[in-house]
Coordinates of C-alpha atoms and ligand atoms in Angstrom, one line a residue:
X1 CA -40.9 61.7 13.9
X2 CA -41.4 59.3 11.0
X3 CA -37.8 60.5 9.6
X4 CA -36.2 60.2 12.9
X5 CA -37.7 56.6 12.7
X6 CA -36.2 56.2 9.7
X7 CA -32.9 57.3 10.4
X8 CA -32.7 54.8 13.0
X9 CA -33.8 52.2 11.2
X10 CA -31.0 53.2 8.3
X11 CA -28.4 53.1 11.1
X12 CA -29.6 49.7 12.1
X13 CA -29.2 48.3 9.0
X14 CA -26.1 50.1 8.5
X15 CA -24.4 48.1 11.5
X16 CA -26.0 44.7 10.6
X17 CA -23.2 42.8 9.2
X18 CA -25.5 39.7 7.7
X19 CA -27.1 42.4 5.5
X20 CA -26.3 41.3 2.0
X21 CA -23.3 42.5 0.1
X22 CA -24.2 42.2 -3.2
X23 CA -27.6 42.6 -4.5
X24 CA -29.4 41.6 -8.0
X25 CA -32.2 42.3 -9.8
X26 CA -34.5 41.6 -12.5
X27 CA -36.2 44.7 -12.9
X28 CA -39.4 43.1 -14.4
X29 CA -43.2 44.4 -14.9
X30 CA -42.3 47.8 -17.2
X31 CA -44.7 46.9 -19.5
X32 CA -47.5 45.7 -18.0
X33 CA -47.4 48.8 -15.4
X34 CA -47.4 50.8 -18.2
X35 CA -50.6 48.6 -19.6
X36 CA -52.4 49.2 -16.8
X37 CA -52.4 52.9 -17.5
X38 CA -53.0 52.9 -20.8
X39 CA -49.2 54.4 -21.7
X40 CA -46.7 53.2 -24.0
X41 CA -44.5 50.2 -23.3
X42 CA -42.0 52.5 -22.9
X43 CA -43.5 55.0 -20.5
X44 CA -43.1 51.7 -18.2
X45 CA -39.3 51.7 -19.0
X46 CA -38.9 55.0 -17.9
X47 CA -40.8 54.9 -15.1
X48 CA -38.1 51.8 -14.0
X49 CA -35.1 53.5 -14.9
X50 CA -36.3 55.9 -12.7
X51 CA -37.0 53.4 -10.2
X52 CA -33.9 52.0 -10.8
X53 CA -31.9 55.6 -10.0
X54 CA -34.1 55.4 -6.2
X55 CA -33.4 51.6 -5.3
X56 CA -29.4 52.5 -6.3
X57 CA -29.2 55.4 -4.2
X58 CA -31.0 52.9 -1.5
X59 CA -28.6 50.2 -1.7
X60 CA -25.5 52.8 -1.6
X61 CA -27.1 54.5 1.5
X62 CA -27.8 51.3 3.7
X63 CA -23.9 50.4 2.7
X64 CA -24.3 47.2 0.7
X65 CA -20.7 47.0 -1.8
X66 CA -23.0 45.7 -4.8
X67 CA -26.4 46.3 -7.0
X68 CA -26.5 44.4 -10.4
X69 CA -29.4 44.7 -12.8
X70 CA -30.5 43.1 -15.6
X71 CA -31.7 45.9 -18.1
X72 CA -31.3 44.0 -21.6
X73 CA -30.6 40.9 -22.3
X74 CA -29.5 39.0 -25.4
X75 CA -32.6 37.7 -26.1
X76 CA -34.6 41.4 -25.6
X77 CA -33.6 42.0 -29.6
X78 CA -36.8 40.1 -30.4
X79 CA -38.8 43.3 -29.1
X80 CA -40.2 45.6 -31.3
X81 CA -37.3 48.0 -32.9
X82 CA -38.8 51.2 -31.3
X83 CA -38.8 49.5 -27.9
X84 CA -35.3 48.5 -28.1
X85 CA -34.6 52.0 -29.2
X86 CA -36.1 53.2 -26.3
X87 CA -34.6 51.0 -23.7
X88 CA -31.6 52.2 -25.4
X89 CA -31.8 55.8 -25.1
X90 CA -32.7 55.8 -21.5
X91 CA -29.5 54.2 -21.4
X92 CA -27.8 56.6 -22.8
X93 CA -29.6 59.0 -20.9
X94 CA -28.8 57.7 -17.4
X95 CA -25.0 57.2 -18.8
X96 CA -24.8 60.7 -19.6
X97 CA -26.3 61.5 -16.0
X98 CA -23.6 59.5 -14.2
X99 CA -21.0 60.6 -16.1
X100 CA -22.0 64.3 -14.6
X101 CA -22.7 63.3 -11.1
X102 CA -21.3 59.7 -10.0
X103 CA -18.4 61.5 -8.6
X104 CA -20.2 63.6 -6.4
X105 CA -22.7 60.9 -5.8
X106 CA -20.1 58.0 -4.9
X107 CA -21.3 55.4 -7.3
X108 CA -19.0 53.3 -9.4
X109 CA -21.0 51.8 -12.8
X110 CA -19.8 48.6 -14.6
X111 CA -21.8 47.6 -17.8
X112 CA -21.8 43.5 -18.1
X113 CA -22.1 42.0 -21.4
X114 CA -22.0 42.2 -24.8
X115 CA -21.0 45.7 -25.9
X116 CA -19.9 45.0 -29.7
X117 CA -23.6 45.1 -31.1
X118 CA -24.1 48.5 -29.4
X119 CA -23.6 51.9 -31.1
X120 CA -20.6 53.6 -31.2
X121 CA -22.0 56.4 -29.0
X122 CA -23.2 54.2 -26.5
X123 CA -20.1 52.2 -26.1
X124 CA -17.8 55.4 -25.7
X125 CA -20.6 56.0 -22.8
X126 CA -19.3 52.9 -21.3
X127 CA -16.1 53.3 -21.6
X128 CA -16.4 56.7 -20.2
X129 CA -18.5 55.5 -17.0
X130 CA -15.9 52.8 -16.3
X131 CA -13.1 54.9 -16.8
X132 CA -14.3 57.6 -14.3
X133 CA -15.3 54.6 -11.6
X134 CA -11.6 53.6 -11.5
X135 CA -11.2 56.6 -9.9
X136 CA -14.0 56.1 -6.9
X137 CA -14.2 54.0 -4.3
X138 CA -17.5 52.1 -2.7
X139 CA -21.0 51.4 -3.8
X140 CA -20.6 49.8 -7.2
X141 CA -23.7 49.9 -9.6
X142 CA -23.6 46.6 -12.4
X143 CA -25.7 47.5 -15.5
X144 CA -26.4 43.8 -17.7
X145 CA -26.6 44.8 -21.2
X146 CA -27.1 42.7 -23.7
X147 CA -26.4 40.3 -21.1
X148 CA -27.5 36.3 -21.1
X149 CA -25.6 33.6 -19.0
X150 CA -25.4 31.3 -20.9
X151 CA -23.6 33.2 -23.8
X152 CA -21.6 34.5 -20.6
X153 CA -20.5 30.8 -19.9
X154 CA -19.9 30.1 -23.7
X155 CA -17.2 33.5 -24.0
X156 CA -15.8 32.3 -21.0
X157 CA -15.3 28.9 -22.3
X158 CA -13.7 30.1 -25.5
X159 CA -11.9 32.3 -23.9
X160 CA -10.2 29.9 -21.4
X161 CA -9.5 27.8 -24.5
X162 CA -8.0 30.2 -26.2
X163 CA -5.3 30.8 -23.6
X164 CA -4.8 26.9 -23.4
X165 CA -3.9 27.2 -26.7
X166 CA -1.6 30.3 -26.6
X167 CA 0.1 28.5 -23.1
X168 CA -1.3 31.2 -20.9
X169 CA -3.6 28.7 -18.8
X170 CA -3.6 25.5 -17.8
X171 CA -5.7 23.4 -14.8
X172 CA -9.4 24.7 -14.0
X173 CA -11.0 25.6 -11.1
X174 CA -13.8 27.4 -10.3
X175 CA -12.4 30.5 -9.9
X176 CA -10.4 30.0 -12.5
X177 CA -13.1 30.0 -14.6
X178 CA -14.9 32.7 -12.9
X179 CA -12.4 35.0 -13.5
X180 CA -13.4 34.6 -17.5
X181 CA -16.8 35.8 -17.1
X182 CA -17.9 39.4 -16.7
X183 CA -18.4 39.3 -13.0
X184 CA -15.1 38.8 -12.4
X185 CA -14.1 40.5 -9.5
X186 CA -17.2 40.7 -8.2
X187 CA -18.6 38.7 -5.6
X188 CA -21.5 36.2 -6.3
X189 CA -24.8 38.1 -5.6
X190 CA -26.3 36.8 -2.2
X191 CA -30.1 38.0 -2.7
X192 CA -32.1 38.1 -5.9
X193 CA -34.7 40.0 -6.6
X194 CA -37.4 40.2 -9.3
X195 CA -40.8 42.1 -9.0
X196 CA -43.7 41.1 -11.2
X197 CA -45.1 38.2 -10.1
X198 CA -42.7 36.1 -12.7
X199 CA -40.3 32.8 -10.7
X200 CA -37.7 32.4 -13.0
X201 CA -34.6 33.2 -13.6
X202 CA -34.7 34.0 -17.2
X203 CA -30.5 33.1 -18.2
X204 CA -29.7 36.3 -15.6
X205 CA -26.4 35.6 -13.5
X206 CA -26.5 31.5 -13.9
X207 CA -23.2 30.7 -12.5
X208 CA -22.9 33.3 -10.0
X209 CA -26.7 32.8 -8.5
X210 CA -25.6 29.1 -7.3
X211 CA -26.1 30.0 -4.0
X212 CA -28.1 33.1 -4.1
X213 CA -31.4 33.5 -2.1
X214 CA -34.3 34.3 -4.2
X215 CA -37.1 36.7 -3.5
X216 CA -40.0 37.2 -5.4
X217 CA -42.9 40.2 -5.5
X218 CA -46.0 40.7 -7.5
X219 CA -44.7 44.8 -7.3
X220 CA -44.3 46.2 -10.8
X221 CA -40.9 47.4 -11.3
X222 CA -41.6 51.1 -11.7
X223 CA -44.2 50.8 -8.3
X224 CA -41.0 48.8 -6.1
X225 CA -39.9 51.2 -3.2
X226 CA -37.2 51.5 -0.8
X227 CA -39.6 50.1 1.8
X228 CA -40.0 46.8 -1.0
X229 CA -36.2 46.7 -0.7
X230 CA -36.2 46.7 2.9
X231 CA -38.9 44.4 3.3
X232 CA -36.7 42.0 0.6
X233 CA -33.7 42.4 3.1
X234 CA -35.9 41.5 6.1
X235 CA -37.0 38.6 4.8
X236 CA -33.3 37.9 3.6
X237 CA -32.3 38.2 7.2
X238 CA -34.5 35.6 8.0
X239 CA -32.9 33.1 5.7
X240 CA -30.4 30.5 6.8
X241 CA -27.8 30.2 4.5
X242 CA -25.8 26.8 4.2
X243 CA -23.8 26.7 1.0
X244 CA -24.4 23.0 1.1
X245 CA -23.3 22.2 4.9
X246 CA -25.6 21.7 7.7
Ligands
FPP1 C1 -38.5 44.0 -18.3 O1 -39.9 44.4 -18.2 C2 -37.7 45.2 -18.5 C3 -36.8 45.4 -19.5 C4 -36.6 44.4 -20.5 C5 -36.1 46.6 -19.6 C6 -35.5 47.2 -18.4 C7 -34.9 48.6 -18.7 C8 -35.0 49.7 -18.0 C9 -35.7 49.7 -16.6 C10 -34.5 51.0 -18.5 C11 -33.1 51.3 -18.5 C12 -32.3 50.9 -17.3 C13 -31.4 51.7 -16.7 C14 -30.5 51.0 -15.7 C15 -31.3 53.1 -16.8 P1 -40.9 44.0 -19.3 O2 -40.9 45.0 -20.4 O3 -40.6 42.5 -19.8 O4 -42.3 44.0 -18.6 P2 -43.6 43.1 -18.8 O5 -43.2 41.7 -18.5 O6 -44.6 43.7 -17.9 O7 -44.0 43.3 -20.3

C-alpha cells in the first residue's frame, strides 16, 4: 500500500512540469555525523558518497535533467592529508563504479573544476566517465572537484582574454562569458540545497546561483533521504520565482 502510494506520488512529480530541472548541492555535515558516532572523519565521507549514490538515483527517477554536487573544493586542500586522501579515493571508487554500470544505469557524469592537481589515475577516471557519457542520453550527474567559483570566474576571465588576444572573440555578454566557465552547457541550477544547519554559500556555483532558490536543513548529509529531497522540492514548488520582474 505504502509503495503503491509511492508510486503515485513518483508519477505526480514525474508530470509536474515546475519541478526543477537542475538541482545542486552542498553535501555538508560528513564530519560531524561521523562525530556524533564516534567514527572517523572519513567514515562520514563514505557514509555521503553513499548518500550521494541514493539522492542521484532519486533525481534521475523523478526525471529532473540535472544534479551537481560540490564534493571538493579548492580550498578543501587545507584538511588534513589523510582526509583528502580519503575523499579522494571514494572518488576514485565511485568513478570506477560508474564506469561499470552508468550505461545500464542511464546516468551521464561530468567532473567540474580543476583537474590538473589531481593524479594521473584519477584524471584518466575522468576522462574515462566523460568519454562513456557522450555516448548516453538523460539524467546528467555534475561532480565539483577541486571546484571554487571564484577561481571559476578568474579561468573564465583569462580565458576570454586570451581569445581577444588571439582574434577569436570580441563583445561580451553574459552568455558569452558563461560559455567560458565549466558549466557551460548546463543550465543554471534552479534549487540549492545544503544540509547541516550551515547558510552560506561557501564560493559553490556563484555565477550560476544568481537566481537560484535556496533551501536549507539541519539533516547531516549522510542521514538526508529521498523523502528530504522531496520535501526540498515541495517547498520549492511553493516558491514564486521572478527573475527580477513582478
Ligand atoms: C563537507 O562536509 C563534505 C566534504 C568536504 C566532502 C564531500 C565528499 C563526499 C561526500 C565523498 C565523495 C563524493 C562522491 C560524489 C562520491 P564536512 O566534512 O565539512 O562536514 P562537517 O562540516 O560536519 O565537518
Amino acid at each position: 500500500m505504502a509503495r503503491l502510494k509511492q508510486k503515485k506520488e513518483d508519477a505526480l512529480w514525474q508530470a509536474d512540469p515546475s519541478l526543477p530541472k537542475h538541482v545542486a548541492i552542498i553535501m555538508d555535515g560528513n564530519g560531524r555525523w561521523a562525530k556524533k558516532r564516534g567514527l572517523p572523519r572519513t567514515a562520514g565521507h563514505a557514509a555521503g558518497a553513499e548518500t550521494f549514490r541514493r539522492i542521484a538515483t532519486h533525481c534521475k527517477d523523478l526525471g529532473l535533467d540535472y544534479l551537481t554536487v560540490y564534493a571538493f573544493s579548492t580550498e578543501n586542500w587545507k584538511r588534513p592529508p589523510e582526509e583528502v586522501s580519503a575523499i579522494m579515493g571514494l572518488l576514485d571508487r565511485y568513478l570506477h563504479e560508474a564506469i561499470e554500470k552508468m550505461e545500464r544505469d542511464g546516468i551521464r557524469l561530468r567532473v567540474l573544476g580543476d583537474t590538473a592537481p589531481l593524479s594521473e589515475e584519477l584524471r584518466a577516471l575522468i576522462a574515462r566517465t566523460e568519454e562513456i557519457s557522450r555516448g548516453i542520453t538523460g539524467f546528467q550527474a555534475n561532480i565539483c572537484l577541486n571546484y571554487g567559483g571564484r577561481d571559476e570566474l578568474v579561468r573564465a576571465a583569462r580565458r576570454y582574454a586570451a581569445d581577444v588576444a588571439a582574434g577569436r572573440a570580441n563583445d561580451l555578454d553574459e552568455a558569452g562569458f558563461a560559455s567560458y566557465l565549466y558549466t557551460a552547457g548546463i543550465p543554471d541550477p534552479d534549487l540549492i540545497i545544503r544540509p547541516s544547519g550551515e547558510e552560506r554559500l561557501s564560493n559553490f556555483l556563484l555565477w550560476q546561483s544568481a537566481y537560484a532558490e535556496f533551501y536549507y536543513t539541519s539533516v547531516l548529509w549522510p542521514d538526508f533521504t529521498e523523502a528530504e529531497l522531496d520535501k526540498a522540492l515541495r517547498d520549492y514548488l511553493g516558491r514564486s520565482r521572478r527573475f527580477g520582474g513582478v
